[in-house]
Coordinates of C-alpha atoms in Angstrom, one line a residue:
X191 CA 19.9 0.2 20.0
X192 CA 16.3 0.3 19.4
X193 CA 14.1 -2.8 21.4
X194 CA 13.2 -4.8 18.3
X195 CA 9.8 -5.8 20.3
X196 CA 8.5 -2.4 19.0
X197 CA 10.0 -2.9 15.5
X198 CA 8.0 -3.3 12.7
X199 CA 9.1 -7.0 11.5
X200 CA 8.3 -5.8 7.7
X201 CA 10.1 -2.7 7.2
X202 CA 12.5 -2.3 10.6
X203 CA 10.7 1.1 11.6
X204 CA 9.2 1.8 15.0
X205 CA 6.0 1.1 16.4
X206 CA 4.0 3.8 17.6
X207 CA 0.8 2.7 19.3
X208 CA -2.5 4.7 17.4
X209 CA -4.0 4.1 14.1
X210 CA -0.7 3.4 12.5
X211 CA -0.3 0.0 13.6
X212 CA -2.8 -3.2 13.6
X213 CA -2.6 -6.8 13.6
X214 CA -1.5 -9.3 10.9
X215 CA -2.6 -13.3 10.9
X216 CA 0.6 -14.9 9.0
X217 CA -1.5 -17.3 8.1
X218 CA -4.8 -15.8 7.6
X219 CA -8.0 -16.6 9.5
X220 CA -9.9 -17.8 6.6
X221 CA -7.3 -21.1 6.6
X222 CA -7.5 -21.5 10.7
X223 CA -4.8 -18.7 11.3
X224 CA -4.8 -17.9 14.6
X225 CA -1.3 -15.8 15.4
X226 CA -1.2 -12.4 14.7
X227 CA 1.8 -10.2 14.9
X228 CA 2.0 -6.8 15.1
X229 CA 3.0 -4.0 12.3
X230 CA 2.2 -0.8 10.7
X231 CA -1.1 -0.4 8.9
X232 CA 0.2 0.6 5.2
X233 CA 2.7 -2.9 5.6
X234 CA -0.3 -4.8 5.9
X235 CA -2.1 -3.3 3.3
X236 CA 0.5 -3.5 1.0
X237 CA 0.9 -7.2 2.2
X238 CA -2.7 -8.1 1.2
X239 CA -2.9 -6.2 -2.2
X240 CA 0.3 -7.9 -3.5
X241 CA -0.9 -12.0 -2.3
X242 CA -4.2 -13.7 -2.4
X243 CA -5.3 -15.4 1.2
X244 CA -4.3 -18.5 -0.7
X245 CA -0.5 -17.4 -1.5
X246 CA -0.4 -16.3 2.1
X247 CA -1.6 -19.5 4.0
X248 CA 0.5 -22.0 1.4
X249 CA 3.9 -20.1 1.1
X250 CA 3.7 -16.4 2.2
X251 CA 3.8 -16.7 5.9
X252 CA 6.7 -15.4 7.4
X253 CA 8.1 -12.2 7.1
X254 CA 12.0 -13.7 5.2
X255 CA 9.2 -15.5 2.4
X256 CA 7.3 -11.8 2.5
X257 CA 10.8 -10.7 1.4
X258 CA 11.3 -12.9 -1.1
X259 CA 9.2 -10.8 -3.3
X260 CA 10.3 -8.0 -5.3
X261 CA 7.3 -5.6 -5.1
X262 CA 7.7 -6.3 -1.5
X263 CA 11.1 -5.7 -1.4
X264 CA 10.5 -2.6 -3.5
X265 CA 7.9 -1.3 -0.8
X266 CA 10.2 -2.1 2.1
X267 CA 12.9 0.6 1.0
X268 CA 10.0 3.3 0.1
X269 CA 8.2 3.0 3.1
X270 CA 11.9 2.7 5.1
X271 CA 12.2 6.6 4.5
X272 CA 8.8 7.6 5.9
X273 CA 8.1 8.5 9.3
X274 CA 6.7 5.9 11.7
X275 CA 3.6 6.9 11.8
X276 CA 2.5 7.7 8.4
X277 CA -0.5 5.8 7.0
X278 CA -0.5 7.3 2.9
X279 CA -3.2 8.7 1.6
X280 CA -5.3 6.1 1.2
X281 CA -5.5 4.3 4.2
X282 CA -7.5 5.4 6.7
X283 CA -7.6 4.7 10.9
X284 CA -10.2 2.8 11.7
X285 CA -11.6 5.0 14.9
X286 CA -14.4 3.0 17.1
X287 CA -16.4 4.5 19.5

């Protein structure tokens, strides 16, 4: 059985360290979030284009309230069948040098 430390808490799939992961504030920074968790990169996108800052800090900030949500839900079992490390086509890694 898979350590659930390098889970994705979203969608269940493995974490793969590289520009297919980043960090998530449950409760965002913009209402004095300071936790972050980790997860991939097209979860957290598709967390911020479904809920406002405002739906996030008030009700959305745990990952079973996430769930409540059928687009979300909808999301999870798409993304469920793609490899760990995909990203979709529009997202791109950030890369810093």
């Amino acid at each position: 059985m898979p350590d659930t430390q390098f889970l994705c808490p979203l969608c269940g799939r493995a974490l793969i360290p590289g520009p297919s992961v980043n960090e998530h504030h449950l409760v965002p920074r913009s209402h004095r979030g300071r936790d972050t968790v980790t997860l991939h990169r097209i979860c957290h996108s598709k967390i911020h284009s479904i809920f406002s800052e405002r739906e996030l800090a008030d009700y959305y900030n745990t990952f079973e309230r996430l769930l409540e949500n059928e687009d979300m839900r909808k999301f999870v079992v798409w993304v469920r069948k793609k490899d760990p490390e995909y990203v979709g086509r529009n997202v791109k890694p950030s890369r810093r040098r």
